[in-house]
Amino acid sequence: MESRAMEKVTGVQTYAGYERQKGELAKILDSSLFHHDIHARLGIKPSKTVLLTGLSGVGKSALIHSTLHELDLSAHTVDILDLALFLNGTEKQGISISEQLVCPLSKAILRARACPPAVVILEGLDHIGAELIGTGIDMSLCAVRISSILSRMNEDSDSNHVCILATCRDDQKLPAVLSRFGLFGLFHTRICLEAPSREERKMMYQCLLEGVLQSSDDTDLLAQVTAL
C-alpha cells in the first residue's frame, strides 16, 4: 500500500521550490504519524520533532501549511511570545513548575493527542535566549520549559501520533538546551531552507497566480501567466 506522502507527492510539489525539503518533511510526517507500528516492530523511535530553519520570508510557514494540507493533517499553532508571557507571569506569581507545564504548548499537545494524527507548530524560536526590550521577560526561562515539555513528549508513548514542527531563522543562535539534534536530541530532524533564487521566486509567483486563475474563465489571462 502506498503511503500518504507518496499518494500526495504531486500535490506537495506544486508548491514551487524546495522540492527536496518538502519531500523530506512529507516523508517524516507520513512515517511518524501513520506508520508508527513499523517503528515499534523495528525497535526505533520515529521523528516526533522537526526544526525548520531559514531567513525570514523564505517560506518556512508556507511550506509547513502546504504539506499539512496535502497530507490532510490538522495543526495547532503556538506563538513563542504568547508562551513567554504566560511563563513569565506564572513565575512572578510563584506558581509551581507542575502548574507552569499547563501552558499554551502543553495544551496544544494535549489537543493534538485528543484528535490524532495531528501536528503542533511552534513559531518564533528566534526570540529564545533574548530579553524582550521593555518587557523584562527572560526568554531563557522559556527555553528551559520548552526543552522539558518536548523531552517528555519524545519519551511519551501517548504522543506517538503527534509531531512538533518548530521554526527559527538561525539555529546557531539558539540556547544549548534547544540546539541538540539527532535521534537522542531535542529535535530529531533539522530542515534548512535557503533563500530562493530569482528563478525559484518566479516559479512561486507563477504557481500562486495559476492557482488563483484556475477557477477563472479568462483563458487568455491564464495563458499569459503560464507563458511568463
CSV table of C-alpha atoms in Angstrom, one decimal:
chain,number,residue,atom,x,y,z
A,1,MET,CA,0.0,0.0,0.0
A,2,GLU,CA,1.3,3.4,-0.9
A,3,SER,CA,1.9,5.9,1.9
A,4,ARG,CA,0.0,9.1,2.1
A,5,ALA,CA,3.2,11.0,1.3
A,6,MET,CA,3.6,9.1,-2.0
A,7,GLU,CA,-0.1,9.5,-2.8
A,8,LYS,CA,0.2,13.2,-2.4
A,9,VAL,CA,3.7,13.8,-3.8
A,10,THR,CA,2.4,15.5,-6.9
A,11,GLY,CA,0.3,17.9,-4.9
A,12,VAL,CA,3.1,18.7,-2.4
A,13,GLN,CA,5.5,19.5,-5.3
A,14,THR,CA,3.1,22.0,-6.8
A,15,TYR,CA,4.4,24.5,-4.2
A,16,ALA,CA,7.3,25.7,-6.3
A,17,GLY,CA,10.8,25.5,-4.8
A,18,TYR,CA,12.3,23.3,-2.0
A,19,GLU,CA,11.3,20.0,-3.6
A,20,ARG,CA,13.9,18.1,-1.5
A,21,GLN,CA,12.8,19.8,1.7
A,22,LYS,CA,9.1,19.3,1.0
A,23,GLY,CA,9.6,15.7,0.2
A,24,GLU,CA,11.7,15.2,3.4
A,25,LEU,CA,9.1,16.8,5.6
A,26,ALA,CA,6.2,14.9,4.0
A,27,LYS,CA,8.1,11.5,4.5
A,28,ILE,CA,8.8,12.3,8.1
A,29,LEU,CA,5.2,13.2,8.9
A,30,ASP,CA,3.9,10.2,7.0
A,31,SER,CA,6.3,7.8,8.6
A,32,SER,CA,5.9,9.2,12.2
A,33,LEU,CA,2.1,9.7,12.2
A,34,PHE,CA,0.7,6.9,10.0
A,35,HIS,CA,3.3,4.1,10.3
A,36,HIS,CA,4.2,4.1,14.0
A,37,ASP,CA,3.7,0.3,14.1
A,38,ILE,CA,6.6,-0.2,11.8
A,39,HIS,CA,8.9,1.8,14.1
A,40,ALA,CA,7.7,-0.3,17.0
A,41,ARG,CA,8.4,-3.6,15.3
A,42,LEU,CA,11.9,-2.4,14.3
A,43,GLY,CA,12.6,-1.0,17.8
A,44,ILE,CA,13.4,2.5,16.6
A,45,LYS,CA,11.9,5.9,17.6
A,46,PRO,CA,10.0,7.9,15.0
A,47,SER,CA,10.9,11.6,14.4
A,48,LYS,CA,8.5,13.5,16.5
A,49,THR,CA,10.2,16.9,16.5
A,50,VAL,CA,11.4,18.8,13.4
A,51,LEU,CA,13.1,22.2,13.3
A,52,LEU,CA,12.8,24.2,10.1
A,53,THR,CA,15.4,27.0,9.7
A,54,GLY,CA,15.9,29.8,7.2
A,55,LEU,CA,15.8,33.5,6.8
A,56,SER,CA,12.6,35.5,7.2
A,57,GLY,CA,10.5,35.2,4.1
A,58,VAL,CA,11.9,32.1,2.6
A,59,GLY,CA,8.7,30.2,3.1
A,60,LYS,CA,9.1,28.1,6.3
A,61,SER,CA,5.5,28.5,7.4
A,62,ALA,CA,4.1,28.3,3.9
A,63,LEU,CA,5.9,25.0,3.3
A,64,ILE,CA,4.6,23.6,6.6
A,65,HIS,CA,1.0,24.6,5.8
A,66,SER,CA,1.2,23.4,2.2
A,67,THR,CA,2.5,20.0,3.3
A,68,LEU,CA,-0.1,19.6,6.1
A,69,HIS,CA,-2.9,20.5,3.6
A,70,GLU,CA,-1.7,17.9,1.2
A,71,LEU,CA,-1.5,15.2,3.9
A,72,ASP,CA,-4.9,16.2,5.4
A,73,LEU,CA,-3.4,16.9,8.8
A,74,SER,CA,-4.8,19.3,11.4
A,75,ALA,CA,-2.4,21.7,13.2
A,76,HIS,CA,-2.3,23.6,16.5
A,77,THR,CA,-0.1,26.7,16.4
A,78,VAL,CA,1.7,28.1,19.4
A,79,ASP,CA,3.4,31.5,19.3
A,80,ILE,CA,6.6,31.7,21.3
A,81,LEU,CA,5.8,35.2,22.6
A,82,ASP,CA,2.4,34.1,24.0
A,83,LEU,CA,4.2,31.2,25.7
A,84,ALA,CA,6.8,33.5,27.1
A,85,LEU,CA,4.3,35.9,28.5
A,86,PHE,CA,2.4,33.0,30.2
A,87,LEU,CA,5.5,31.6,31.8
A,88,ASN,CA,6.8,35.0,32.9
A,89,GLY,CA,3.5,35.7,34.6
A,90,THR,CA,3.4,32.4,36.4
A,91,GLU,CA,7.0,32.7,37.5
A,92,LYS,CA,6.4,36.1,39.1
A,93,GLN,CA,3.3,34.8,40.9
A,94,GLY,CA,5.2,31.9,42.4
A,95,ILE,CA,3.2,29.2,40.6
A,96,SER,CA,4.8,25.7,40.9
A,97,ILE,CA,6.6,24.1,37.9
A,98,SER,CA,3.9,21.4,37.6
A,99,GLU,CA,1.3,24.1,37.1
A,100,GLN,CA,3.5,26.0,34.7
A,101,LEU,CA,3.6,23.0,32.4
A,102,VAL,CA,-0.1,23.6,31.8
A,103,CYS,CA,0.9,26.3,29.3
A,104,PRO,CA,-0.1,27.0,25.7
A,105,LEU,CA,2.4,24.5,24.4
A,106,SER,CA,1.3,21.7,26.7
A,107,LYS,CA,-2.3,22.4,25.9
A,108,ALA,CA,-1.7,22.3,22.2
A,109,ILE,CA,0.0,18.9,22.6
A,110,LEU,CA,-3.0,17.6,24.6
A,111,ARG,CA,-5.4,18.8,21.9
A,112,ALA,CA,-3.3,17.1,19.3
A,113,ARG,CA,-3.3,13.9,21.3
A,114,ALA,CA,-7.1,14.1,21.6
A,115,CYS,CA,-7.6,14.1,17.8
A,116,PRO,CA,-4.6,12.2,16.2
A,117,PRO,CA,-2.8,12.3,14.0
A,118,ALA,CA,-2.0,15.9,14.3
A,119,VAL,CA,0.8,18.5,14.3
A,120,VAL,CA,1.8,21.2,16.8
A,121,ILE,CA,3.5,24.2,15.1
A,122,LEU,CA,5.9,26.2,17.4
A,123,GLU,CA,6.7,29.5,15.8
A,124,GLY,CA,9.3,32.1,16.7
A,125,LEU,CA,12.1,30.2,18.4
A,126,ASP,CA,14.3,33.1,17.3
A,127,HIS,CA,13.2,35.0,20.4
A,128,ILE,CA,14.6,32.4,22.7
A,129,GLY,CA,17.7,33.4,24.7
A,130,ALA,CA,17.0,37.2,24.3
A,131,GLU,CA,15.3,39.6,26.7
A,132,LEU,CA,12.4,41.4,25.1
A,133,ILE,CA,13.0,45.1,25.1
A,134,GLY,CA,10.7,47.0,27.5
A,135,THR,CA,9.1,43.8,28.9
A,136,GLY,CA,11.7,42.4,31.2
A,137,ILE,CA,10.9,38.8,30.1
A,138,ASP,CA,13.8,36.5,30.4
A,139,MET,CA,13.4,34.1,27.4
A,140,SER,CA,15.9,31.6,28.9
A,141,LEU,CA,13.2,30.6,31.2
A,142,CYS,CA,11.0,29.8,28.2
A,143,ALA,CA,13.9,27.7,26.7
A,144,VAL,CA,14.1,25.5,29.7
A,145,ARG,CA,10.3,24.9,29.8
A,146,ILE,CA,10.2,24.1,26.1
A,147,SER,CA,13.1,21.7,26.5
A,148,SER,CA,11.3,20.0,29.4
A,149,ILE,CA,8.0,19.7,27.6
A,150,LEU,CA,9.5,18.4,24.3
A,151,SER,CA,11.7,15.9,26.1
A,152,ARG,CA,8.7,14.5,27.8
A,153,MET,CA,6.8,14.3,24.6
A,154,ASN,CA,9.6,12.5,22.9
A,155,GLU,CA,9.5,9.8,25.5
A,156,ASP,CA,5.7,9.6,26.0
A,157,SER,CA,4.0,6.8,24.1
A,158,ASP,CA,0.7,8.7,24.3
A,159,SER,CA,2.3,11.2,21.8
A,160,ASN,CA,3.2,8.7,19.2
A,161,HIS,CA,0.8,10.2,16.7
A,162,VAL,CA,1.8,13.8,17.3
A,163,CYS,CA,4.6,15.8,15.7
A,164,ILE,CA,6.2,19.1,16.6
A,165,LEU,CA,7.2,21.4,13.8
A,166,ALA,CA,9.2,24.4,15.0
A,167,THR,CA,10.6,27.3,13.0
A,168,CYS,CA,13.6,29.7,13.5
A,169,ARG,CA,15.9,31.8,11.4
A,170,ASP,CA,19.2,30.7,12.7
A,171,ASP,CA,19.5,27.6,14.9
A,172,GLN,CA,23.2,28.5,15.7
A,173,LYS,CA,21.8,31.3,17.9
A,174,LEU,CA,19.5,29.0,20.0
A,175,PRO,CA,20.5,28.3,23.6
A,176,ALA,CA,22.3,25.0,24.1
A,177,VAL,CA,19.3,23.4,25.7
A,178,LEU,CA,17.4,23.7,22.4
A,179,SER,CA,20.2,23.1,19.9
A,180,ARG,CA,20.6,19.3,20.4
A,181,PHE,CA,19.8,17.5,17.1
A,182,GLY,CA,19.6,13.8,16.1
A,183,LEU,CA,17.8,10.7,17.4
A,184,PHE,CA,18.7,11.4,21.0
A,185,GLY,CA,18.4,15.2,20.7
A,186,LEU,CA,15.5,17.6,21.5
A,187,PHE,CA,14.8,18.0,17.7
A,188,HIS,CA,15.2,14.7,15.8
A,189,THR,CA,15.4,16.4,12.4
A,190,ARG,CA,16.6,19.7,11.1
A,191,ILE,CA,15.5,21.0,7.6
A,192,CYS,CA,17.2,24.1,6.2
A,193,LEU,CA,15.5,26.4,3.7
A,194,GLU,CA,17.9,28.7,1.9
A,195,ALA,CA,16.7,31.9,0.3
A,196,PRO,CA,15.1,31.1,-3.1
A,197,SER,CA,16.8,32.2,-6.3
A,198,ARG,CA,15.3,34.6,-8.7
A,199,GLU,CA,14.1,31.7,-10.9
A,200,GLU,CA,12.6,29.9,-7.9
A,201,ARG,CA,10.7,33.1,-6.8
A,202,LYS,CA,9.4,33.4,-10.3
A,203,MET,CA,8.1,29.8,-10.1
A,204,MET,CA,6.4,30.5,-6.8
A,205,TYR,CA,4.6,33.6,-8.1
A,206,GLN,CA,3.6,31.8,-11.2
A,207,CYS,CA,2.1,28.9,-9.2
A,208,LEU,CA,0.2,31.3,-7.0
A,209,LEU,CA,-1.2,33.2,-10.0
A,210,GLU,CA,-2.1,30.0,-11.7
A,211,GLY,CA,-3.9,28.7,-8.6
A,212,VAL,CA,-5.9,31.9,-8.4
A,213,LEU,CA,-6.8,31.9,-12.1
A,214,GLN,CA,-7.6,28.2,-12.4
A,215,SER,CA,-11.2,28.9,-11.4
A,216,SER,CA,-11.4,31.9,-13.8
A,217,ASP,CA,-13.0,31.9,-17.2
A,218,ASP,CA,-10.4,34.3,-18.5
A,219,THR,CA,-8.3,31.7,-20.6
A,220,ASP,CA,-6.4,34.5,-22.3
A,221,LEU,CA,-5.1,35.9,-19.0
A,222,LEU,CA,-4.2,32.4,-17.7
A,223,ALA,CA,-2.3,31.7,-20.9
A,224,GLN,CA,-0.3,34.9,-20.5
A,225,VAL,CA,0.6,34.0,-16.9
A,226,THR,CA,1.7,30.5,-17.9
A,227,ALA,CA,3.9,31.9,-20.6
A,228,LEU,CA,5.8,34.2,-18.2
